[in-house]
Tab-separated table of C-alpha atoms in Angstrom:
chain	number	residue	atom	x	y	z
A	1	UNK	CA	91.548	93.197	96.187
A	2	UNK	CA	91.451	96.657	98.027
A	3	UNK	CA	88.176	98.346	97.991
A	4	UNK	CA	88.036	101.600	96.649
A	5	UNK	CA	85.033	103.929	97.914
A	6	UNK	CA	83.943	106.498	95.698
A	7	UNK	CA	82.431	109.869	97.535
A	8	UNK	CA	80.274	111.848	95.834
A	9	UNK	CA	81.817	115.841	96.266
A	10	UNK	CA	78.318	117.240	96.290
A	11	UNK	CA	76.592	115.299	99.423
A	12	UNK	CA	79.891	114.164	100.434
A	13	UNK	CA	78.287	110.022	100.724
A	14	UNK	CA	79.643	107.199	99.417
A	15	UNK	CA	78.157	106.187	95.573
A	16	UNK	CA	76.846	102.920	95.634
A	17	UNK	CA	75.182	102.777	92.297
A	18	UNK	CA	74.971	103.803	88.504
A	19	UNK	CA	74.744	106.502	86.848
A	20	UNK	CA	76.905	108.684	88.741
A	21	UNK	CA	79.307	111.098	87.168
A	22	UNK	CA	82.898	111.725	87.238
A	23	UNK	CA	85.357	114.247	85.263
A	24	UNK	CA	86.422	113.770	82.196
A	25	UNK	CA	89.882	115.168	82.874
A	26	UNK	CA	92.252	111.736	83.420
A	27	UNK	CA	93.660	112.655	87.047
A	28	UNK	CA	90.823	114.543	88.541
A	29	UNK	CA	88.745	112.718	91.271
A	30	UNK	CA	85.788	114.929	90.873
A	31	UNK	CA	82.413	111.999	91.282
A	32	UNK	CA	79.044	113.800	91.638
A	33	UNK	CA	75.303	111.199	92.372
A	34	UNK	CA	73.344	111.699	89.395
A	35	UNK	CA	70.606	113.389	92.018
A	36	UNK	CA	73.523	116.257	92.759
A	37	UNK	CA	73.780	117.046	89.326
A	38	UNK	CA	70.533	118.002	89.181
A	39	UNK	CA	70.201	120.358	92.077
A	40	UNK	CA	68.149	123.542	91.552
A	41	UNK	CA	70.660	126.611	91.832
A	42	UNK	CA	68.548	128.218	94.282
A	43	UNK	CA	66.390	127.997	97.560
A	44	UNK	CA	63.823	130.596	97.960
A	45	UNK	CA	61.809	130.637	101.251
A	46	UNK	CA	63.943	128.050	103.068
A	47	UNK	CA	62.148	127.175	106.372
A	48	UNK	CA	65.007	127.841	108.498
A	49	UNK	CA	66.163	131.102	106.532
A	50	UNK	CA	62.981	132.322	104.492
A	51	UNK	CA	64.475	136.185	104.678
A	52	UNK	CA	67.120	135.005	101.886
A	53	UNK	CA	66.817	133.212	99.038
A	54	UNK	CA	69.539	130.511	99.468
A	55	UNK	CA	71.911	130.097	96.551
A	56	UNK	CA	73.684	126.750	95.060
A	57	UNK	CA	77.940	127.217	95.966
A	58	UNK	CA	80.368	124.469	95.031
A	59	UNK	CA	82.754	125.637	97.717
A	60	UNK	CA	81.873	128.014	100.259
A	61	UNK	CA	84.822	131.148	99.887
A	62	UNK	CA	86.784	132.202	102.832
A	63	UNK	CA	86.767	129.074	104.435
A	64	UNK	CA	89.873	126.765	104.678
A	65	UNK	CA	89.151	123.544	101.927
A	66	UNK	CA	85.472	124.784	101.571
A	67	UNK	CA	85.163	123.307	105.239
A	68	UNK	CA	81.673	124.813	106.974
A	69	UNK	CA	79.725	124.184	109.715
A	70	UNK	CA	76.274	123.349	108.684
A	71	UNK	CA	73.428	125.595	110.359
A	72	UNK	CA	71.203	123.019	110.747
A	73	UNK	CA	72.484	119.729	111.877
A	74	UNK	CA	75.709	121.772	113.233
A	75	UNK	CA	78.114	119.133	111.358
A	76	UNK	CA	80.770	120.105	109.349
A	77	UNK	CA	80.855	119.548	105.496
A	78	UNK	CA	82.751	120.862	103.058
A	79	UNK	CA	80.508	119.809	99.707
A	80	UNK	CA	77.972	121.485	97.964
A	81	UNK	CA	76.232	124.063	100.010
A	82	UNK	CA	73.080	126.204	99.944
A	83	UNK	CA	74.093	129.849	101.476
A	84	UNK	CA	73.194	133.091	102.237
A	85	UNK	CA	76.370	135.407	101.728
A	86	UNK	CA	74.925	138.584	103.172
A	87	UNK	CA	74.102	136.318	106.553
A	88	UNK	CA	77.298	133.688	106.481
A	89	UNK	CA	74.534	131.169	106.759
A	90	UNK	CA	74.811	127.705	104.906
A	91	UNK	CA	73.424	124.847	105.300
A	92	UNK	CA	74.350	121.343	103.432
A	93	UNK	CA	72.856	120.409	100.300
A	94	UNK	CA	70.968	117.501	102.400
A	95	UNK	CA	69.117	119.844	104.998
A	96	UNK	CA	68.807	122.360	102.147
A	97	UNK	CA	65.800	119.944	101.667
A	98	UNK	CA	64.108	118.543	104.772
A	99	UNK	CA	60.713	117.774	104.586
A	100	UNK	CA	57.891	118.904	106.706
A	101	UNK	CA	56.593	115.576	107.436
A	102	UNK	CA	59.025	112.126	108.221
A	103	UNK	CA	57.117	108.823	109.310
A	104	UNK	CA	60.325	106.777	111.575
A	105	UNK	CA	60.356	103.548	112.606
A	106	UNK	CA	60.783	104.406	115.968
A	107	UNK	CA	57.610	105.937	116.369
A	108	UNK	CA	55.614	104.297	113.342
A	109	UNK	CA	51.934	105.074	114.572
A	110	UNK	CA	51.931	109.169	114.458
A	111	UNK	CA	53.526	111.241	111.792
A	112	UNK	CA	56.856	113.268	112.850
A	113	UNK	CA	56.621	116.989	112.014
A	114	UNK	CA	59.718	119.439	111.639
A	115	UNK	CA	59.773	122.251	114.207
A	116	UNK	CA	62.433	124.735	115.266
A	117	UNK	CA	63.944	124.404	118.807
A	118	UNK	CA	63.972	128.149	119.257
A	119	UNK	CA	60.675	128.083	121.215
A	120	UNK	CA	61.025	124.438	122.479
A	121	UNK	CA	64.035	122.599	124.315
A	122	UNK	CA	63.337	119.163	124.168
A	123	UNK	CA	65.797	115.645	124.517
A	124	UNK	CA	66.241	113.638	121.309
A	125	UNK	CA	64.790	110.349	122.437
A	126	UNK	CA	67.671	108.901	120.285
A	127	UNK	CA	70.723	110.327	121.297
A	128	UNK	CA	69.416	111.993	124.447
A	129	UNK	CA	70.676	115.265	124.132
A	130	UNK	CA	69.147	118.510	123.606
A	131	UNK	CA	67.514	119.763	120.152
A	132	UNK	CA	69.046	123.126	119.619
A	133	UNK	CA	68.224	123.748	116.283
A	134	UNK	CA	65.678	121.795	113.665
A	135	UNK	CA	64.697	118.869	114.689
A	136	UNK	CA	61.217	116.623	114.336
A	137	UNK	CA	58.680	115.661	116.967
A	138	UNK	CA	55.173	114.096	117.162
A	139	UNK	CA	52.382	116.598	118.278
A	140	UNK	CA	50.219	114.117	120.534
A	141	UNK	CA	53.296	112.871	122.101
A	142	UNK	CA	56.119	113.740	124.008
A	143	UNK	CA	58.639	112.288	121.370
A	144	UNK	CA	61.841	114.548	119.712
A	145	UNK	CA	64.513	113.473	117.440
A	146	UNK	CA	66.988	115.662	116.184
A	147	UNK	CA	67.343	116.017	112.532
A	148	UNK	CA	70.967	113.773	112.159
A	149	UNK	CA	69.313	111.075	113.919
A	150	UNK	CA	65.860	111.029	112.171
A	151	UNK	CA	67.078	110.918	108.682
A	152	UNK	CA	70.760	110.248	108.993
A	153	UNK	CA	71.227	107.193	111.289
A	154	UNK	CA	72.401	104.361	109.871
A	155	UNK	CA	70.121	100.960	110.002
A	156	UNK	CA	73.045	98.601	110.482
A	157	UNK	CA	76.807	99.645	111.453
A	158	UNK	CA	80.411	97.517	112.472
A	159	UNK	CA	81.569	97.879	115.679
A	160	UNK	CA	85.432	96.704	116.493
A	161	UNK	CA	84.133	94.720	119.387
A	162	UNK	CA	81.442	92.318	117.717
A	163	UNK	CA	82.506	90.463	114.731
A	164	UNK	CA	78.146	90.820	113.593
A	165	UNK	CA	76.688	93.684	112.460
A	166	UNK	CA	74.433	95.854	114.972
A	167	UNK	CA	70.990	96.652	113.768
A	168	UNK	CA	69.045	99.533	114.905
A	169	UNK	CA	66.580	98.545	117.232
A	170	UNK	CA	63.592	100.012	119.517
A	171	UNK	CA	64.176	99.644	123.605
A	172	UNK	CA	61.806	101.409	125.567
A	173	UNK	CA	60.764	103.972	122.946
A	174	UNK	CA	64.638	104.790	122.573
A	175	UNK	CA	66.882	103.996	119.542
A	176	UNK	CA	69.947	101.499	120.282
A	177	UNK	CA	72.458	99.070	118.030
A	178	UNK	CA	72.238	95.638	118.496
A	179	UNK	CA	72.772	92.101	116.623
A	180	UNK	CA	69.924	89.767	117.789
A	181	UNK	CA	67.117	88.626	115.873
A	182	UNK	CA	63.687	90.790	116.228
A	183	UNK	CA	60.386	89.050	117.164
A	184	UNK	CA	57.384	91.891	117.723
A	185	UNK	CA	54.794	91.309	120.595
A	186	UNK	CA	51.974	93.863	121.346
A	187	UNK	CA	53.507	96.342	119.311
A	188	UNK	CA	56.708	97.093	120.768
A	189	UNK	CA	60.420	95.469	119.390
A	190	UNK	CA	61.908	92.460	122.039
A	191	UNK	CA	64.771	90.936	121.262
A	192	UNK	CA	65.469	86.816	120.897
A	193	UNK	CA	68.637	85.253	121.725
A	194	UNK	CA	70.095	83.375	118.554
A	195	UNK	CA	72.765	81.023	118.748
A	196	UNK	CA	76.417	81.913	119.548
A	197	UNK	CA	74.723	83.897	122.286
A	198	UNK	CA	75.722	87.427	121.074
A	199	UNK	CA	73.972	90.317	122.641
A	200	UNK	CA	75.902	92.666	122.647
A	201	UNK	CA	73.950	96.401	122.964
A	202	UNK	CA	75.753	99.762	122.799
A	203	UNK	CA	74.763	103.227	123.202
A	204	UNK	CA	74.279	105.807	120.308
């Protein structure tokens, strides 16, 4: 049987559970989460744009599909969007709502608080390149993650050269893939061999 994945056109991710939504009309593929339907139709004091209230657009105009380059994790999207006309600033409905404060399993003993990169330039301890917009860091330590890989990282992924799936892991305070099974000791993540003897480890 073929698998058919429905994508929800607000967040633009797949819908993996009910309710969700979908037009009525018979041969329109419109699907919304039942979270996007309840979106608030505006931002006001956004931390990354507080001049501007931010306001709710289905499809950003002048832009070929509603394609945009989000201002805050600099991916493109073209879903809902919160946006400042006047400026040609929009972000995705997903950073239109960042939090301050994010506790990650990479660094579970300190909070991780948002800050903009403007005034610091700083690796991502994940990916390993450079925060250049809104990212998350811990105060009392010298630890950075960018905003895609704090909250948008996936904890398990396929890759076309293991037939297992790769769990995110902790090596050395940095985030990597891997299919082993996890054993703790002192605090940090090691990894045990488990029959077939598969460890394969890739890079971000």
């Amino acid at each position: 049987m073929k698998r058919v994945e429905l994508l929800c056109d607000g967040c633009v991710r797949p819908i993996t559970s009910v309710p969700f939504y979908k037009c009525s009309q018979q041969h329109c593929d419109f699907f919304l989460h039942e979270w996007c339907t309840r979106l608030p139709f505006e931002i006001k004091d956004h931390h990354n744009h507080p001049q501007h209230t931010l306001v709710l657009m289905p499809k950003i105009l002048r832009s070929l599909f509603g394609l945009f380059w989000c201002n805050i994790c600099l991916l493109p999207c073209n879903g809902f969007a919160y946006g400042c006309m006047q400026c040609e600033y929009y972000v995705d409905i997903n950073c239109g709502f960042i939090p301050d404060v994010i506790t990650h399993e990479a660094h579970p003993n300190h909070l991780l608080l948002r800050f903009k990169a403007s005034s610091v330039r700083k690796a991502c301890k994940a990916c390993m390149f450079t925060i250049s917009h809104v990212g998350f860091h811990c105060p009392s330590c010298d630890f950075y993650l960018h905003t895609e890989c704090a909250l948008l990282l996936p904890r398990t992924i396929r890759h076309r050269f293991d037939k297992h799936a790769l769990r995110t892991i902790i090596v050395n305070t940095f985030v990597r893939f891997v299919r082993m099974n996890l054993t703790r000791d002192g605090g940090s993540i090691i990894a045990a061999r488990v029959p077939p003897l598969c460890t394969l480890l890739v890079h971000l």
